[in-house]
Tab-separated table of C-alpha atoms in Angstrom:
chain	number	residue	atom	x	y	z
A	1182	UNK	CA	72.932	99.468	104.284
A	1183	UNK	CA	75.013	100.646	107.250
A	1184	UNK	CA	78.641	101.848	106.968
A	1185	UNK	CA	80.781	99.973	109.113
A	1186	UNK	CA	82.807	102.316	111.256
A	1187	UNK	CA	86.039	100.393	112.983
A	1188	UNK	CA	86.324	103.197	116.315
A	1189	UNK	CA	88.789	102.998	119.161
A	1190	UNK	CA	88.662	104.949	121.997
A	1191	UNK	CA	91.613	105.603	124.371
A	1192	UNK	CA	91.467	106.933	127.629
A	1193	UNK	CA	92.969	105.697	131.140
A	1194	UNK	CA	89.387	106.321	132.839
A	1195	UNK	CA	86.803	103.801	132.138
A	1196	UNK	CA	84.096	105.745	133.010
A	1197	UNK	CA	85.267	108.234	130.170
A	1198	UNK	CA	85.337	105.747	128.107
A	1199	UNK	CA	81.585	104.655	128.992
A	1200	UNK	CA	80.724	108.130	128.383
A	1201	UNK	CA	81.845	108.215	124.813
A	1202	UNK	CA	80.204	104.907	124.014
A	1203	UNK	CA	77.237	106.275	125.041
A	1204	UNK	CA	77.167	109.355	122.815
A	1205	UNK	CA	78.456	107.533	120.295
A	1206	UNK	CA	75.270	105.240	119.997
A	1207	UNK	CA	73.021	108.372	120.519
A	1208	UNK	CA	74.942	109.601	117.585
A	1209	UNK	CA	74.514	105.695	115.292
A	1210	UNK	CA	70.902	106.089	116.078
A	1211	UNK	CA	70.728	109.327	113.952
A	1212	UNK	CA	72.880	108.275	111.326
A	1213	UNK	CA	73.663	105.173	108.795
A	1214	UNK	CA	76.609	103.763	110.812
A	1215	UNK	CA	77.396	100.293	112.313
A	1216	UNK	CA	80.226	100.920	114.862
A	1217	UNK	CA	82.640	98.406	115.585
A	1218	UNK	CA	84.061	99.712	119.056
A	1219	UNK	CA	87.689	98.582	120.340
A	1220	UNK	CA	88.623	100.279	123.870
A	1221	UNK	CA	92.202	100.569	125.653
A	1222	UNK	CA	93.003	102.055	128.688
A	1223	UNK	CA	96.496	102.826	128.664
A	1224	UNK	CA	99.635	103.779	125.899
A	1225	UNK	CA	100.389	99.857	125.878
A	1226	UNK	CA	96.453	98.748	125.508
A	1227	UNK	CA	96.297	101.209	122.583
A	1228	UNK	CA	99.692	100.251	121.032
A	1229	UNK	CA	98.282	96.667	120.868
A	1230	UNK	CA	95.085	97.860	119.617
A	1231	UNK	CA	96.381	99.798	117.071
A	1232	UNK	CA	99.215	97.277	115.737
A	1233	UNK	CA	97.288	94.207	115.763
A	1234	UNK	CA	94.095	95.000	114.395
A	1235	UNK	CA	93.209	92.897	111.691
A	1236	UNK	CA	91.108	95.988	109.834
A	1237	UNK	CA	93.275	99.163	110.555
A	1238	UNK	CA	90.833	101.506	112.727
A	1239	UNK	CA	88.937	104.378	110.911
A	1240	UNK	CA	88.556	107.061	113.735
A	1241	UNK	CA	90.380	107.067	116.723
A	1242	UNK	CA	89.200	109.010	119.893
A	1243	UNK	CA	92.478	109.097	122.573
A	1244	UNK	CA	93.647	110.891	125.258
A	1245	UNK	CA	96.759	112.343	125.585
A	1246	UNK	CA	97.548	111.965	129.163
A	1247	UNK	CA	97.778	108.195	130.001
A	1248	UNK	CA	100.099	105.455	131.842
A	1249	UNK	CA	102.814	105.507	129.124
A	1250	UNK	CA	104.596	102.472	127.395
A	1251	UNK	CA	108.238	102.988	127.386
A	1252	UNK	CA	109.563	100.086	125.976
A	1253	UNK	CA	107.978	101.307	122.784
A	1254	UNK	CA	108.856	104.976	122.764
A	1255	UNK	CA	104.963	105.468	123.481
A	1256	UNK	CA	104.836	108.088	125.806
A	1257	UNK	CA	101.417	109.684	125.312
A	1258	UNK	CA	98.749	109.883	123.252
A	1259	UNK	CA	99.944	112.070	120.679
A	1260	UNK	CA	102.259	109.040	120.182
A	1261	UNK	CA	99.445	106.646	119.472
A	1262	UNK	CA	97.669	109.225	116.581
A	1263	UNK	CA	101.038	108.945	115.040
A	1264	UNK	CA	100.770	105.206	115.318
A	1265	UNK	CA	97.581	105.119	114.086
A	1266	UNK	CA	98.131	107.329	110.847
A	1267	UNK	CA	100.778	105.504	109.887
A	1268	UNK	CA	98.814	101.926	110.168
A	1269	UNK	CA	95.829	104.386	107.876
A	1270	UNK	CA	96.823	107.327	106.677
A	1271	UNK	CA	93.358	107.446	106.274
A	1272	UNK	CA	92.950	107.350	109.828
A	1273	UNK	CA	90.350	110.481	111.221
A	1274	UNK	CA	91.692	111.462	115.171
A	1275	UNK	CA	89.939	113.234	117.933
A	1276	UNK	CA	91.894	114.163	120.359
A	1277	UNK	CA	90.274	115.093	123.913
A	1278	UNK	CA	92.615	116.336	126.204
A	1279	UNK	CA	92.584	118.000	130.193
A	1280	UNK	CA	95.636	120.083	128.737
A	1281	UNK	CA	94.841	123.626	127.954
A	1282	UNK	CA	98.717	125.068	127.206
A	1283	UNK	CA	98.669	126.874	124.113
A	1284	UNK	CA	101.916	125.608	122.961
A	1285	UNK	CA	100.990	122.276	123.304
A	1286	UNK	CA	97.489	122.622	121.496
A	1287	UNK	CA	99.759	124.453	118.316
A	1288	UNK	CA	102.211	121.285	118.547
A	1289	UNK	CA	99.248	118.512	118.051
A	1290	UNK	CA	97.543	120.634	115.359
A	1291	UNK	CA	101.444	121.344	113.768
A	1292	UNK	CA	102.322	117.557	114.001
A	1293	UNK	CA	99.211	115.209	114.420
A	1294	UNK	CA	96.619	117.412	112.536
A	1295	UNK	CA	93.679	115.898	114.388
A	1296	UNK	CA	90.526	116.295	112.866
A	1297	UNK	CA	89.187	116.995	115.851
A	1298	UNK	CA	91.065	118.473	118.931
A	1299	UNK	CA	88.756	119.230	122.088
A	1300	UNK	CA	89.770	120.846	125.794
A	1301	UNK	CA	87.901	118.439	127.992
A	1302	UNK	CA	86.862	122.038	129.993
A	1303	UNK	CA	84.660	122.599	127.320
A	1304	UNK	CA	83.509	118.659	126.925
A	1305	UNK	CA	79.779	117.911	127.732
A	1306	UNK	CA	76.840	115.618	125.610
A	1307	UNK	CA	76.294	118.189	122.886
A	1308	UNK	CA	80.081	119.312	122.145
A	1309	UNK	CA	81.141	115.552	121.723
A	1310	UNK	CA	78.406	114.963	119.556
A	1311	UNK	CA	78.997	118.148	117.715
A	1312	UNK	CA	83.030	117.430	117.174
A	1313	UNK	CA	82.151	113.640	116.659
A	1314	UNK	CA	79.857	114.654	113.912
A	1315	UNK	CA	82.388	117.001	112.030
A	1316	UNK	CA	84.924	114.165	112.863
A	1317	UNK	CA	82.803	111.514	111.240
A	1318	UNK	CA	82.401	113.896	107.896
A	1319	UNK	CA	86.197	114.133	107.256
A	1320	UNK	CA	85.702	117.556	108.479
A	1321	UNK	CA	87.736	119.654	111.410
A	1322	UNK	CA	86.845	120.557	115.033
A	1323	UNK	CA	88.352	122.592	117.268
A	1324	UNK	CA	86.465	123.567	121.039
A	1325	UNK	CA	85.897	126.486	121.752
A	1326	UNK	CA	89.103	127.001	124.213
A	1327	UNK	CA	90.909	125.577	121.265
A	1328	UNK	CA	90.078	128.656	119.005
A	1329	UNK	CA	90.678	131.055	121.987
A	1330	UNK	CA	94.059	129.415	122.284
A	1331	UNK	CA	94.879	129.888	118.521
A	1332	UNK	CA	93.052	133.280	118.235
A	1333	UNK	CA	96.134	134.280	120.754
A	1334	UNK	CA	99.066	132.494	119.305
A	1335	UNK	CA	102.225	134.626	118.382
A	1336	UNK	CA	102.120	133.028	115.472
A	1337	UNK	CA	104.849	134.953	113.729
A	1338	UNK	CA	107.593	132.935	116.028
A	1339	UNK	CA	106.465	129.725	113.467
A	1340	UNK	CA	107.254	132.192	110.372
């Protein structure tokens, strides 16, 4: 029997979106999931998405740069994980994003604590798959320009 997987994806490019979808059902074919795929394409598609689904979502694959919704306070899409987590805490995030600033990267992992946080530099078929896999497992993933980000981190500033 198949575990059904409730997934929305978030990104203001459709043809990203495609792309995901695609290695998502490359991924299904390997394993024992039924995915039940919900898309948005902006921080107001994925604000709806998120607060009106009937079965809260159990991974959530977003953006952060998109057309923002102000008349929520929904700016971005570190907005939306928050929205999401607290609909499921339960909630598993993987956060793909053009955005390689180092403090930025150490604010999602400090606030959001995606499982999975990728630099869309380092994004082709085999890194998604390999992220979406840990992501899947209730494990963590971090890209590779992720890790070099971190590695260099004055982290003593957080102390």
């Amino acid at each position: 029997m198949s575990t059904i997987v409730n997934l929305l994806i978030v990104d203001d490019h459709s043809i990203i979106i495609d792309g995901y979808k695609l290695a998502i059902n490359a991924f299904k074919a390997k394993e024992d999931y039924q995915f039940v795929i919900s898309q948005a394409g902006s921080c107001k598609e994925g604000y709806d998405a998120i607060s009106n689904a009937t079965t809260p979502f159990d991974v959530v694959l977003l953006d952060l740069n998109m057309p923002a919704y102000p008349e929520k306070n929904i700016l971005s899409g570190e907005d939306l994980a928050f929205l999401a987590l607290v609909k499921n805490p339960e909630c598993r995030l993987m956060i793909l994003t053009m955005s390689n600033d180092m403090d930025k990267v150490v604010s999602l992992i400090d606030s959001v604590n995606p499982n999975g946080l990728v630099i869309k530099i380092d994004l082709d078929h085999k890194e998604l798959m390999r992220g979406f896999e840990k992501v899947m497992r209730s494990l963590y993933y971090y890209s590779n320009s992720v890790i070099k980000l971190l590695r260099y981190h004055p982290w003593e500033k957080y102390d």
